[in-house]
JSON list of C-alpha atoms in Angstrom, two decimals:
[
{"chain": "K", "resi": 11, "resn": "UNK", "atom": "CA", "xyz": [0.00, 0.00, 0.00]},
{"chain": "K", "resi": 12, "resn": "UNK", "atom": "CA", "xyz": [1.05, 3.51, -0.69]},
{"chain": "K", "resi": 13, "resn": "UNK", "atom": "CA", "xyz": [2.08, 5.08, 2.37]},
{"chain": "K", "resi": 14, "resn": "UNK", "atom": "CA", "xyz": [3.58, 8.56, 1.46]},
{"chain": "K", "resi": 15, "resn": "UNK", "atom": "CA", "xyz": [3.80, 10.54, -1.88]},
{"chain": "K", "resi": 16, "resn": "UNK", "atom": "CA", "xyz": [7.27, 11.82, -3.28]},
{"chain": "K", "resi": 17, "resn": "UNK", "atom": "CA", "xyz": [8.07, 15.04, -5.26]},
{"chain": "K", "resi": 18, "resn": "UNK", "atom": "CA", "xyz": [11.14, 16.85, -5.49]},
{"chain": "K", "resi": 19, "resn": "UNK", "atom": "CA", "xyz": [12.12, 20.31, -5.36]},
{"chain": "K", "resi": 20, "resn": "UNK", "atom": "CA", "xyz": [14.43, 22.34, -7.81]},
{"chain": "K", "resi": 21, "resn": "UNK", "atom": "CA", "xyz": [16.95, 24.74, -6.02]},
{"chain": "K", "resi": 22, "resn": "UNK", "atom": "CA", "xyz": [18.10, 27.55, -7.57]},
{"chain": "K", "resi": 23, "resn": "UNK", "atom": "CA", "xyz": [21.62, 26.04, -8.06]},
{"chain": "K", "resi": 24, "resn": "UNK", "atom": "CA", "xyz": [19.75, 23.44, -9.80]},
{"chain": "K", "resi": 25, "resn": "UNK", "atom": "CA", "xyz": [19.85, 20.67, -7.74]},
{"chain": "K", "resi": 26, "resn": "UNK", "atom": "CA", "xyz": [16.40, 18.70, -6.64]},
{"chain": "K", "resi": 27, "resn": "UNK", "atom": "CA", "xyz": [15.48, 18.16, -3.44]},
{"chain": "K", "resi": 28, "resn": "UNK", "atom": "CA", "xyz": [13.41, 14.98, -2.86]},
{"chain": "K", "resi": 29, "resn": "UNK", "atom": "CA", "xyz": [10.39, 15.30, -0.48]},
{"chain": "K", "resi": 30, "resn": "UNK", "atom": "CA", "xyz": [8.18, 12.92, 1.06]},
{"chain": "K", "resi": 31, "resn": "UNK", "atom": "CA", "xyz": [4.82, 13.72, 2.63]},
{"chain": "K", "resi": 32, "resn": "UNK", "atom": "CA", "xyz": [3.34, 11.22, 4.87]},
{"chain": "K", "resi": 33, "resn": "UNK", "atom": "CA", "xyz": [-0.42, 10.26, 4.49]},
{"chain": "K", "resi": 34, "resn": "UNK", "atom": "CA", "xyz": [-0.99, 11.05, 8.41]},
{"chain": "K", "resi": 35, "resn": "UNK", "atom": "CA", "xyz": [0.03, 14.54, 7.45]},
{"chain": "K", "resi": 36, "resn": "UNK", "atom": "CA", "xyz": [-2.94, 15.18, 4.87]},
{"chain": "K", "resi": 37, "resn": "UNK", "atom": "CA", "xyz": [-5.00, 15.86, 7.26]},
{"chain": "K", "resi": 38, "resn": "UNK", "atom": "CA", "xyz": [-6.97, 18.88, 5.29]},
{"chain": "K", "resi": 39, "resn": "UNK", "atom": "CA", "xyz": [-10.39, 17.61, 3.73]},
{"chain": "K", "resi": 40, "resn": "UNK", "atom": "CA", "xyz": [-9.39, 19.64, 0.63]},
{"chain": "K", "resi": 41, "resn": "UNK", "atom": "CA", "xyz": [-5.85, 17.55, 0.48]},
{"chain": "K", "resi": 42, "resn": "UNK", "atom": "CA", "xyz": [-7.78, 14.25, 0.86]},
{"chain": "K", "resi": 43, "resn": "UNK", "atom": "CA", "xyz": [-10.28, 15.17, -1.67]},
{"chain": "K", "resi": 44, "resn": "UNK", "atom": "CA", "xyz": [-7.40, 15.75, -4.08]},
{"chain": "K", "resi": 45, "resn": "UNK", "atom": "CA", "xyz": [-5.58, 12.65, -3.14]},
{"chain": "K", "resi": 46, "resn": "UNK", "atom": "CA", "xyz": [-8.61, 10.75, -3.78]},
{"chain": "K", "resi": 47, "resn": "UNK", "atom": "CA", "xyz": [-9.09, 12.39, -7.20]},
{"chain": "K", "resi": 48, "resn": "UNK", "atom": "CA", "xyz": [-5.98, 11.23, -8.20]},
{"chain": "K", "resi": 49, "resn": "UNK", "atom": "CA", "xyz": [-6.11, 7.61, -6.80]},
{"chain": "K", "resi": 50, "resn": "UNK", "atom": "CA", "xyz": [-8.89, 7.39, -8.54]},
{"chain": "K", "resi": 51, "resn": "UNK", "atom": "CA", "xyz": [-7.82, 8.28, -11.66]},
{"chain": "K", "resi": 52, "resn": "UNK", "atom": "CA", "xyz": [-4.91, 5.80, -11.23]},
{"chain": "K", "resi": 53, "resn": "UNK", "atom": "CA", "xyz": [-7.20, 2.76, -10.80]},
{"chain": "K", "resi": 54, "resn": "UNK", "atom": "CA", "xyz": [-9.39, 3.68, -13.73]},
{"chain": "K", "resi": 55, "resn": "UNK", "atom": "CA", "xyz": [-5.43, 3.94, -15.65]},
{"chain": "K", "resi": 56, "resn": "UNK", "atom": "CA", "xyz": [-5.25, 0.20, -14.32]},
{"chain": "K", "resi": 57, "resn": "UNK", "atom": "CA", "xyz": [-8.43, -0.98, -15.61]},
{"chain": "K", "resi": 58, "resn": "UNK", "atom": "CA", "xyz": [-8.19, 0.58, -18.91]},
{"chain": "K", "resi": 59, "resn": "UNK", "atom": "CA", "xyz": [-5.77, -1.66, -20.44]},
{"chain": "K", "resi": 60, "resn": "UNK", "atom": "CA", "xyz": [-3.75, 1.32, -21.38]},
{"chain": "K", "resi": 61, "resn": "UNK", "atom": "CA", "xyz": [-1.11, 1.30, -18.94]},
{"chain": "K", "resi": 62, "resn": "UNK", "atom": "CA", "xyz": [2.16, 1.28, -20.66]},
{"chain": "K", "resi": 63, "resn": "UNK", "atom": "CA", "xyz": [4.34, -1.71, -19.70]},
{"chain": "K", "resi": 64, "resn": "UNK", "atom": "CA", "xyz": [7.90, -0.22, -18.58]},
{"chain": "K", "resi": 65, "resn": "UNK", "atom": "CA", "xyz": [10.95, 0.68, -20.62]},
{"chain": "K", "resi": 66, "resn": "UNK", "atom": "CA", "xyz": [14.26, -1.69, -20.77]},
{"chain": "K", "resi": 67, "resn": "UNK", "atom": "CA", "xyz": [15.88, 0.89, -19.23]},
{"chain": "K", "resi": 68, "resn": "UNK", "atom": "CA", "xyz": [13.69, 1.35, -16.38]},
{"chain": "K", "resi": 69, "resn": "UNK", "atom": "CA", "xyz": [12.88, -2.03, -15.40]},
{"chain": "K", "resi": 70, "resn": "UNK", "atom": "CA", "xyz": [16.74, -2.16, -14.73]},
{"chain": "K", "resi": 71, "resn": "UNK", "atom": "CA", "xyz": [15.60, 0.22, -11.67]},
{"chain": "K", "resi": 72, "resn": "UNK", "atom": "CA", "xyz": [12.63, -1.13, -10.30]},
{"chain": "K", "resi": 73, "resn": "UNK", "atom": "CA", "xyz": [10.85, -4.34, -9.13]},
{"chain": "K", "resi": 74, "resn": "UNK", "atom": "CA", "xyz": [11.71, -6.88, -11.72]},
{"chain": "K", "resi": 75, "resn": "UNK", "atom": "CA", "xyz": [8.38, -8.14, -11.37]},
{"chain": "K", "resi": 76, "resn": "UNK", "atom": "CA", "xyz": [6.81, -5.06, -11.50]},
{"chain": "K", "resi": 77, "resn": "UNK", "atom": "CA", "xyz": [6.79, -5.71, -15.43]},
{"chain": "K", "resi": 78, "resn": "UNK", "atom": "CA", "xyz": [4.80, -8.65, -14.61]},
{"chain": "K", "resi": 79, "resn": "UNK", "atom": "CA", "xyz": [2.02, -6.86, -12.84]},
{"chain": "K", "resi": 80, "resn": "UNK", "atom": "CA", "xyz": [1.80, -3.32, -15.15]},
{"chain": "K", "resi": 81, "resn": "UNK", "atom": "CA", "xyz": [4.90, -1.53, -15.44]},
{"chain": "K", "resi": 82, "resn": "UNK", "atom": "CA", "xyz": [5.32, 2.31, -14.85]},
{"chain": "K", "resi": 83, "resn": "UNK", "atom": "CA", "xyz": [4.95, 5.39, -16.67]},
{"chain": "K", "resi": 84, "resn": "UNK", "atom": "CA", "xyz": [5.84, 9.39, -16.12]},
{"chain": "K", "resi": 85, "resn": "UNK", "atom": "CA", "xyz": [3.71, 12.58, -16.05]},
{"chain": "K", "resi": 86, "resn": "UNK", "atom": "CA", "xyz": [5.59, 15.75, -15.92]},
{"chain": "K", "resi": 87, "resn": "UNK", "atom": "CA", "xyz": [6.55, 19.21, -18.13]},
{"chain": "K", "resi": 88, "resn": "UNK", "atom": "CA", "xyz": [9.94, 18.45, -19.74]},
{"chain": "K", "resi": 89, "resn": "UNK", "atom": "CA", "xyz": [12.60, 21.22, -19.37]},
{"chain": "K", "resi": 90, "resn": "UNK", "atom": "CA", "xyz": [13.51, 23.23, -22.75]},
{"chain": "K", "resi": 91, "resn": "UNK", "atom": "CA", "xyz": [12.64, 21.07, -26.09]},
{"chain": "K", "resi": 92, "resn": "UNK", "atom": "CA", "xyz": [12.67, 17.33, -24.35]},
{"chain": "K", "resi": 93, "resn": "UNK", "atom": "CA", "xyz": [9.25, 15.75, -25.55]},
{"chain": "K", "resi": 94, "resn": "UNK", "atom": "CA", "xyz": [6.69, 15.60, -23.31]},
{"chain": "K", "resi": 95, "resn": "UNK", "atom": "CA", "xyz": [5.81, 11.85, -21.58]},
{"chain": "K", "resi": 96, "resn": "UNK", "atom": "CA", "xyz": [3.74, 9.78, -23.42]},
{"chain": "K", "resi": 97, "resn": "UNK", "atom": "CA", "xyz": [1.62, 9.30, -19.97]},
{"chain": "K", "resi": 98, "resn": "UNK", "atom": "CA", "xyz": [0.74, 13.13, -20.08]},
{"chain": "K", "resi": 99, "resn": "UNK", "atom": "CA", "xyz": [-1.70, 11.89, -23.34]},
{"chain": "K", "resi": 100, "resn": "UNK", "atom": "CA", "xyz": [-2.55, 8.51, -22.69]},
{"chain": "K", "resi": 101, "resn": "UNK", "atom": "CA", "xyz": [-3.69, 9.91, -19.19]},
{"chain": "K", "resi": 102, "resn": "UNK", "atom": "CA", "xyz": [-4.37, 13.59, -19.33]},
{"chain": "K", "resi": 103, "resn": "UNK", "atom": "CA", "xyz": [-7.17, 14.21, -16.57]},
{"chain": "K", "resi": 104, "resn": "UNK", "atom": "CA", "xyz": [-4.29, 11.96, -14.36]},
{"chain": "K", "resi": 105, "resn": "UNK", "atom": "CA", "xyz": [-1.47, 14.18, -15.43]},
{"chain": "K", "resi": 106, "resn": "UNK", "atom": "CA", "xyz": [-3.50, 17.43, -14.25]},
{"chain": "K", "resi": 107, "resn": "UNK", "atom": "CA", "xyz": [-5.14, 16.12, -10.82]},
{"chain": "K", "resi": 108, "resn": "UNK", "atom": "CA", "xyz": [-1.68, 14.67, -9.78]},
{"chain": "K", "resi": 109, "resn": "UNK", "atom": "CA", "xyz": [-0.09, 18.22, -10.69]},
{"chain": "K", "resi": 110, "resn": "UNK", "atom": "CA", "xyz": [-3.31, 19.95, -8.78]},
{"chain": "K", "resi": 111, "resn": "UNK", "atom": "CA", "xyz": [-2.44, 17.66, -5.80]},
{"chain": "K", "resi": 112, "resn": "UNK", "atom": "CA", "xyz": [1.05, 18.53, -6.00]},
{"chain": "K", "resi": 113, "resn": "UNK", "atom": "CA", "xyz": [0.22, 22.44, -5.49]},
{"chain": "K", "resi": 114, "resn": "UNK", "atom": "CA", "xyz": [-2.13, 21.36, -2.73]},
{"chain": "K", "resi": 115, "resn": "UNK", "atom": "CA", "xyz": [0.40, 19.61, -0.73]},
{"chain": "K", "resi": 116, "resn": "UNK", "atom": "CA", "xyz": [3.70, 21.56, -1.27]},
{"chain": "K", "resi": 117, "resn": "UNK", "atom": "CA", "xyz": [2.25, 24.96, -2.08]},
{"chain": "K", "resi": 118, "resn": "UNK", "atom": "CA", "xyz": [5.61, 26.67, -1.86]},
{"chain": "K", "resi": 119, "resn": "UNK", "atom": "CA", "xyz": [7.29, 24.56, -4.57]},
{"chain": "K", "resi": 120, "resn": "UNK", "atom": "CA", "xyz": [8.58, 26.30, -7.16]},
{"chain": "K", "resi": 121, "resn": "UNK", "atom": "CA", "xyz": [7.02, 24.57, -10.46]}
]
């Protein structure tokens, strides 16, 4: 089971910062509404059939039976002319209620 979410944090310098926020520290009704936005949105990723199976290079990272069970897939803005993540259009409601729920946890982030 999920137990915390994980973003990280660009400094100036340009270094990222990874932090972790704990589920007994959403404790605001508006955080858990998000939250459960975006859960839910992940399990109707799952039961589409669309979930992306993982890339050589990544399974070399993660579980390696994670490949087995779904695989894994990025949201995000790229930086400067990188293409965007193919998970941003297979899943595009996802990719903006996980970046809402970012803003609603770590307000002071700098995007």
């Amino acid at each position: 089971m999920l137990q915390e979410l994980g973003a990280g944090s660009k400094r100036a310098d340009g270094s990222v910062v990874a932090t972790r926020v704990g589920f007994e520290e959403i404790r605001d009704q508006a955080h858990k509404e998000q939250l459960k936005t975006v859960l839910r949105l992940l399990e109707e990723a799952d039961k589409s059939g669309l979930w992306p199976r993982s890339s050589q290079s990544r399974t070399k990272v993660i579980d390696s039976k994670a490949d087995e069970r779904g695989g894994s897939f990025t949201l995000g803005v790229m930086p400067g002319g990188l293409s965007e993540p193919a998970g941003n259009k297979l899943f595009p409601e996802l990719f903006q209620e996980a970046f809402r729920l970012e803003r609603v946890l770590l307000p002071g982030r700098v995007p």
